[in-house]
PDB file of C-alpha atoms in Angstrom:
ATOM      1  CA  MET A  11     -30.666  -3.431  40.086  1.00 52.00           C
ATOM      2  CA  ALA A  12     -29.030  -2.177  37.190  1.00 53.00           C
ATOM      3  CA  GLU A  13     -31.544   0.217  36.616  1.00 57.00           C
ATOM      4  CA  THR A  14     -31.328   2.124  40.243  1.00 57.00           C
ATOM      5  CA  GLU A  15     -27.674   2.310  39.095  1.00 54.00           C
ATOM      6  CA  GLN A  16     -28.237   3.949  36.184  1.00 55.00           C
ATOM      7  CA  LYS A  17     -30.483   6.695  37.358  1.00 56.00           C
ATOM      8  CA  LYS A  18     -27.725   7.327  40.033  1.00 56.00           C
ATOM      9  CA  ALA A  19     -25.274   7.886  37.431  1.00 53.00           C
ATOM     10  CA  LYS A  20     -27.522  10.204  35.741  1.00 59.00           C
ATOM     11  CA  ASN A  21     -28.489  12.388  38.482  1.00 69.00           C
ATOM     12  CA  PRO A  22     -25.072  14.288  38.833  1.00 72.00           C
ATOM     13  CA  SER A  23     -24.915  15.366  35.086  1.00 81.00           C
ATOM     14  CA  SER A  24     -28.453  16.239  35.355  1.00 84.00           C
ATOM     15  CA  LYS A  25     -28.035  18.322  38.076  1.00 85.00           C
ATOM     16  CA  LYS A  26     -24.941  20.114  36.679  1.00 86.00           C
ATOM     17  CA  ARG A  27     -26.731  20.876  33.537  1.00 86.00           C
ATOM     18  CA  ARG A  28     -30.039  22.405  35.301  1.00 87.00           C
ATOM     19  CA  ARG A  29     -27.258  24.730  37.109  1.00 89.00           C
ATOM     20  CA  THR A  30     -25.655  25.728  34.056  1.00 89.00           C
ATOM     21  CA  ILE A  31     -29.007  26.512  32.605  1.00 88.00           C
ATOM     22  CA  TRP A  32     -29.877  28.419  35.417  1.00 88.00           C
ATOM     23  CA  LEU A  33     -26.672  30.118  35.977  1.00 90.00           C
ATOM     24  CA  VAL A  34     -27.125  31.222  31.859  1.00 88.00           C
ATOM     25  CA  THR A  35     -30.806  32.120  32.799  1.00 87.00           C
ATOM     26  CA  GLN A  36     -29.381  34.676  35.231  1.00 88.00           C
ATOM     27  CA  TRP A  37     -26.756  35.998  33.115  1.00 92.00           C
ATOM     28  CA  VAL A  38     -29.254  36.396  30.210  1.00 91.00           C
ATOM     29  CA  GLY A  39     -32.487  37.003  31.815  1.00 91.00           C
ATOM     30  CA  ILE A  40     -31.725  39.467  34.444  1.00 92.00           C
ATOM     31  CA  PRO A  41     -30.404  42.376  32.358  1.00 93.00           C
ATOM     32  CA  VAL A  42     -32.512  41.566  29.676  1.00 94.00           C
ATOM     33  CA  LEU A  43     -35.721  41.708  31.873  1.00 95.00           C
ATOM     34  CA  SER A  44     -33.986  45.095  33.468  1.00 95.00           C
ATOM     35  CA  ILE A  45     -33.876  46.677  30.033  1.00 95.00           C
ATOM     36  CA  ALA A  46     -37.489  45.781  29.769  1.00 95.00           C
ATOM     37  CA  ALA A  47     -38.491  47.364  32.769  1.00 96.00           C
ATOM     38  CA  LEU A  48     -36.344  50.746  32.061  1.00 93.00           C
ATOM     39  CA  ALA A  49     -38.342  50.856  28.761  1.00 91.00           C
ATOM     40  CA  VAL A  50     -41.956  50.202  30.357  1.00 93.00           C
ATOM     41  CA  GLY A  51     -40.971  52.764  33.117  1.00 93.00           C
ATOM     42  CA  LEU A  52     -40.057  55.312  30.520  1.00 89.00           C
ATOM     43  CA  VAL A  53     -43.469  54.908  28.275  1.00 90.00           C
ATOM     44  CA  ILE A  54     -45.567  54.958  31.586  1.00 93.00           C
ATOM     45  CA  GLY A  55     -43.757  58.210  32.969  1.00 90.00           C
ATOM     46  CA  TYR A  56     -43.601  60.029  29.835  1.00 87.00           C
ATOM     47  CA  VAL A  57     -46.494  58.874  27.870  1.00 90.00           C
ATOM     48  CA  TYR A  58     -49.213  58.422  30.543  1.00 91.00           C
ATOM     49  CA  LEU A  59     -47.942  60.630  33.709  1.00 91.00           C
ATOM     50  CA  GLY A  60     -46.513  63.253  31.478  1.00 88.00           C
ATOM     51  CA  LYS A  61     -49.325  63.674  28.596  1.00 90.00           C
ATOM     52  CA  ARG A  62     -46.315  63.562  25.786  1.00 89.00           C
ATOM     53  CA  PRO A  63     -46.304  61.804  22.349  1.00 90.00           C
ATOM     54  CA  LEU A  64     -44.707  58.087  22.416  1.00 88.00           C
ATOM     55  CA  GLU A  65     -42.437  59.385  19.674  1.00 88.00           C
ATOM     56  CA  ASP A  66     -40.537  61.367  22.203  1.00 87.00           C
ATOM     57  CA  VAL A  67     -39.746  58.945  24.686  1.00 87.00           C
ATOM     58  CA  TYR A  68     -36.629  57.458  22.789  1.00 86.00           C
ATOM     59  CA  GLU A  69     -35.138  60.748  21.345  1.00 90.00           C
ATOM     60  CA  ILE A  70     -31.611  61.614  22.813  1.00 92.00           C
ATOM     61  CA  GLU A  71     -32.886  65.277  22.656  1.00 93.00           C
ATOM     62  CA  THR A  72     -35.724  64.900  25.013  1.00 87.00           C
ATOM     63  CA  TRP A  73     -33.421  63.502  27.495  1.00 87.00           C
ATOM     64  CA  ARG A  74     -30.830  65.801  27.116  1.00 92.00           C
ATOM     65  CA  HIS A  75     -33.419  68.674  27.813  1.00 91.00           C
ATOM     66  CA  LEU A  76     -34.861  66.858  31.206  1.00 87.00           C
ATOM     67  CA  TYR A  77     -31.020  66.517  32.025  1.00 92.00           C
ATOM     68  CA  ASP A  78     -30.264  70.150  31.560  1.00 93.00           C
ATOM     69  CA  LEU A  79     -33.665  71.333  33.341  1.00 92.00           C
ATOM     70  CA  VAL A  80     -32.837  69.150  36.451  1.00 93.00           C
ATOM     71  CA  PHE A  81     -29.041  69.723  36.367  1.00 93.00           C
ATOM     72  CA  ALA A  82     -29.387  73.550  35.540  1.00 87.00           C
ATOM     73  CA  GLN A  83     -27.710  76.189  37.801  1.00 78.00           C
TER      74      GLN A  83
END
């Protein structure tokens, strides 16, 4: 009987710890995955579809030029 009481006592703290781990994973994991998806999308769109060199993907001048082309009057 003492073993079941110990298991019941451990259970609430275990649930709280799992919930804390899940919240931390959400707050850290989702932004990291979003940034990784953005980086992969830039490479796929610019290098494979646009047939441009990989070095140009992460240069700010490239994206300023693209912005100027899209929003030119």
